[in-house]
């Protein structure tokens, strides 16, 4: 029996078979590549953690350097953080997550063993504006957190604010906000306060 390749039935069946074959191939390729993709994500996360600890290494040295610095992960209820050793001193690495202008923002803040001074920070975003909110991923912004004090008295006072809006905040508690990216700056401010407040509560309950 000769197929009528010009019929609607043939076209529909042909299209359906093609879609199934393509879907199968894509699923197969995705499954094959997943282990490498997961490994790349893990490596990228370690790079950002090391950045937050002010440890800069070549990509080929990340795994070894991370293993040498990592001490342990700690879970205190819903709060999880990690402890590292940098230059012989203990550092606490606290994950933070919040909302920017266009989507999620997240990162890590490292704290000195005094539990009161920020040692370093690294932030990432999903869709902030290039040249504005996306500046949170740049070294120039992240280094503004180095050495800043978390507290003013017993209150978490670390703040991201624009110049001129400091109010009664002390210089040691202030990180300069990004010009033209008020909502992203506010998002970083909120997630830092939230993340550190929750982490600090676990430290001083002991």
Short mmCIF file of C-alpha atoms in Angstrom, two decimals:
data_model
loop_
_atom_site.label_atom_id
_atom_site.label_comp_id
_atom_site.label_asym_id
_atom_site.label_seq_id
_atom_site.Cartn_x
_atom_site.Cartn_y
_atom_site.Cartn_z
CA UNK A 1 0.00 0.00 0.00
CA UNK A 2 1.44 3.33 -1.03
CA UNK A 3 1.47 6.07 1.58
CA UNK A 4 -0.13 9.36 0.67
CA UNK A 5 2.55 11.74 1.83
CA UNK A 6 0.35 14.70 1.02
CA UNK A 7 -2.44 13.70 3.42
CA UNK A 8 -3.13 15.42 6.72
CA UNK A 9 -2.90 12.10 8.55
CA UNK A 10 0.62 11.47 7.26
CA UNK A 11 1.72 14.98 8.21
CA UNK A 12 0.33 14.63 11.76
CA UNK A 13 1.86 11.18 12.31
CA UNK A 14 5.20 12.28 10.88
CA UNK A 15 5.29 15.38 13.11
CA UNK A 16 4.32 13.34 16.18
CA UNK A 17 7.05 10.75 15.58
CA UNK A 18 9.61 13.52 14.98
CA UNK A 19 8.66 15.26 18.23
CA UNK A 20 8.94 11.99 20.17
CA UNK A 21 12.36 11.18 18.68
CA UNK A 22 13.71 14.68 19.37
CA UNK A 23 12.34 14.64 22.93
CA UNK A 24 13.97 11.25 23.53
CA UNK A 25 17.32 12.46 22.19
CA UNK A 26 17.21 15.62 24.30
CA UNK A 27 16.34 13.63 27.42
CA UNK A 28 19.16 11.18 26.68
CA UNK A 29 21.73 13.94 26.14
CA UNK A 30 20.55 15.74 29.30
CA UNK A 31 20.92 12.54 31.33
CA UNK A 32 24.39 11.88 29.95
CA UNK A 33 25.56 15.44 30.65
CA UNK A 34 23.94 15.78 34.10
CA UNK A 35 26.86 14.40 36.16
CA UNK A 36 29.25 16.88 34.53
CA UNK A 37 26.73 19.72 34.92
CA UNK A 38 26.32 18.90 38.62
CA UNK A 39 30.09 18.82 39.02
CA UNK A 40 30.40 22.22 37.34
CA UNK A 41 27.74 23.70 39.64
CA UNK A 42 29.53 22.30 42.68
CA UNK A 43 32.86 23.72 41.52
CA UNK A 44 31.29 27.12 40.82
CA UNK A 45 29.76 27.17 44.32
CA UNK A 46 33.14 26.39 45.87
CA UNK A 47 34.72 29.25 43.92
CA UNK A 48 32.13 31.69 45.29
CA UNK A 49 32.63 30.39 48.82
CA UNK A 50 36.39 30.86 48.54
CA UNK A 51 35.83 34.36 47.14
CA UNK A 52 33.73 35.19 50.20
CA UNK A 53 36.66 33.99 52.31
CA UNK A 54 39.04 36.26 50.34
CA UNK A 55 40.82 33.22 48.95
CA UNK A 56 41.69 33.71 45.27
CA UNK A 57 43.04 30.65 43.46
CA UNK A 58 43.34 29.35 39.93
CA UNK A 59 40.47 27.11 38.81
CA UNK A 60 42.65 24.03 38.80
CA UNK A 61 43.50 24.60 42.49
CA UNK A 62 39.96 25.17 43.75
CA UNK A 63 39.25 21.63 44.96
CA UNK A 64 42.52 21.27 46.85
CA UNK A 65 42.31 24.75 48.39
CA UNK A 66 38.69 24.25 49.42
CA UNK A 67 39.48 20.91 51.05
CA UNK A 68 42.34 22.48 53.02
CA UNK A 69 40.22 25.39 54.30
CA UNK A 70 36.93 23.58 55.00
CA UNK A 71 36.40 22.44 58.58
CA UNK A 72 32.76 21.41 58.88
CA UNK A 73 29.13 22.24 58.14
CA UNK A 74 26.86 23.13 61.04
CA UNK A 75 23.07 22.87 61.15
CA UNK A 76 21.19 24.77 63.85
CA UNK A 77 17.51 24.19 63.13
CA UNK A 78 16.74 26.01 59.87
CA UNK A 79 20.08 27.83 59.91
CA UNK A 80 23.03 26.20 58.19
CA UNK A 81 26.52 27.59 57.93
CA UNK A 82 30.07 26.38 57.42
CA UNK A 83 33.31 26.82 59.34
CA UNK A 84 36.66 27.33 57.62
CA UNK A 85 40.23 28.01 58.62
CA UNK A 86 41.97 30.87 56.81
CA UNK A 87 45.56 31.75 57.75
CA UNK A 88 45.16 29.75 60.93
CA UNK A 89 42.02 31.62 62.04
CA UNK A 90 38.45 30.37 62.16
CA UNK A 91 35.90 31.93 59.81
CA UNK A 92 32.15 31.41 59.68
CA UNK A 93 30.55 31.29 56.23
CA UNK A 94 26.89 32.28 56.26
CA UNK A 95 24.66 31.80 53.18
CA UNK A 96 22.27 34.66 52.41
CA UNK A 97 19.35 34.90 49.99
CA UNK A 98 17.00 37.70 49.02
CA UNK A 99 15.20 39.55 46.26
CA UNK A 100 16.66 42.10 43.87
CA UNK A 101 14.87 44.31 41.36
CA UNK A 102 14.18 41.61 38.75
CA UNK A 103 14.73 38.33 40.55
CA UNK A 104 16.53 36.39 43.28
CA UNK A 105 19.91 37.45 44.66
CA UNK A 106 22.07 35.29 46.89
CA UNK A 107 25.56 34.78 48.20
CA UNK A 108 27.84 34.17 51.15
CA UNK A 109 29.15 36.38 53.96
CA UNK A 110 32.15 35.30 56.00
CA UNK A 111 32.55 36.44 59.60
CA UNK A 112 35.68 36.57 61.76
CA UNK A 113 36.01 34.45 64.88
CA UNK A 114 34.95 37.46 66.98
CA UNK A 115 31.47 36.87 65.49
CA UNK A 116 31.16 40.63 65.08
CA UNK A 117 33.25 41.61 62.04
CA UNK A 118 32.68 40.73 58.40
CA UNK A 119 35.69 39.14 56.76
CA UNK A 120 34.43 38.94 53.17
CA UNK A 121 31.43 38.58 50.88
CA UNK A 122 30.40 37.20 47.51
CA UNK A 123 27.06 37.82 45.80
CA UNK A 124 25.31 36.52 42.70
CA UNK A 125 22.07 37.35 40.92
CA UNK A 126 19.63 35.92 38.41
CA UNK A 127 18.63 38.92 36.31
CA UNK A 128 19.76 42.28 37.72
CA UNK A 129 20.49 45.10 35.26
CA UNK A 130 23.98 45.10 33.74
CA UNK A 131 26.02 48.08 34.91
CA UNK A 132 23.58 48.76 37.76
CA UNK A 133 22.21 46.02 40.03
CA UNK A 134 24.57 43.47 38.49
CA UNK A 135 27.43 45.37 40.14
CA UNK A 136 26.75 43.30 43.29
CA UNK A 137 28.83 40.57 41.65
CA UNK A 138 31.85 42.83 41.22
CA UNK A 139 34.89 42.92 43.44
CA UNK A 140 34.61 46.67 43.97
CA UNK A 141 31.22 46.30 45.68
CA UNK A 142 31.91 43.08 47.55
CA UNK A 143 35.14 44.36 49.09
CA UNK A 144 33.13 47.17 50.68
CA UNK A 145 31.99 44.63 53.29
CA UNK A 146 35.49 43.67 54.39
CA UNK A 147 36.14 44.69 57.99
CA UNK A 148 32.67 46.15 58.57
CA UNK A 149 31.14 45.76 62.01
CA UNK A 150 27.93 43.77 62.27
CA UNK A 151 26.70 45.32 65.51
CA UNK A 152 26.01 48.69 67.01
CA UNK A 153 25.62 47.73 70.63
CA UNK A 154 23.55 44.53 70.59
CA UNK A 155 21.67 45.47 67.41
CA UNK A 156 22.52 44.15 63.93
CA UNK A 157 23.42 47.42 62.24
CA UNK A 158 25.38 46.44 59.11
CA UNK A 159 23.65 48.34 56.30
CA UNK A 160 23.90 48.99 52.57
CA UNK A 161 22.91 52.63 52.06
CA UNK A 162 23.52 55.39 49.56
CA UNK A 163 25.70 58.31 50.51
CA UNK A 164 23.61 60.98 52.15
CA UNK A 165 21.18 58.45 53.63
CA UNK A 166 23.38 57.26 56.49
CA UNK A 167 21.24 58.85 59.21
CA UNK A 168 22.57 57.83 62.63
CA UNK A 169 24.49 54.83 61.26
CA UNK A 170 28.17 54.65 62.11
CA UNK A 171 30.79 54.43 59.30
CA UNK A 172 31.97 51.03 60.53
CA UNK A 173 28.45 49.65 59.90
CA UNK A 174 27.97 51.16 56.42
CA UNK A 175 28.56 49.72 52.95
CA UNK A 176 27.99 52.16 50.09
CA UNK A 177 24.93 51.36 48.00
CA UNK A 178 25.03 51.23 44.20
CA UNK A 179 24.15 54.47 42.42
CA UNK A 180 21.11 53.96 40.21
CA UNK A 181 20.28 50.56 41.72
CA UNK A 182 18.31 51.43 44.83
CA UNK A 183 16.09 48.34 44.86
CA UNK A 184 18.99 45.94 44.35
CA UNK A 185 20.97 47.71 47.09
CA UNK A 186 17.94 47.45 49.37
CA UNK A 187 17.68 43.76 48.53
CA UNK A 188 21.30 43.15 49.52
CA UNK A 189 20.77 45.16 52.71
CA UNK A 190 17.70 43.10 53.64
CA UNK A 191 19.23 39.71 52.91
CA UNK A 192 22.42 40.53 54.84
CA UNK A 193 20.45 41.63 57.89
CA UNK A 194 18.14 38.63 57.69
CA UNK A 195 20.88 36.04 57.16
CA UNK A 196 23.23 37.40 59.82
CA UNK A 197 20.44 37.95 62.36
CA UNK A 198 19.35 34.32 62.07
CA UNK A 199 22.93 33.05 62.24
CA UNK A 200 23.86 35.24 65.20
CA UNK A 201 20.82 34.01 67.12
CA UNK A 202 22.23 30.46 66.94
CA UNK A 203 25.60 31.65 68.27
CA UNK A 204 24.39 33.55 71.29
CA UNK A 205 21.78 31.01 72.32
CA UNK A 206 24.63 28.67 73.29
#
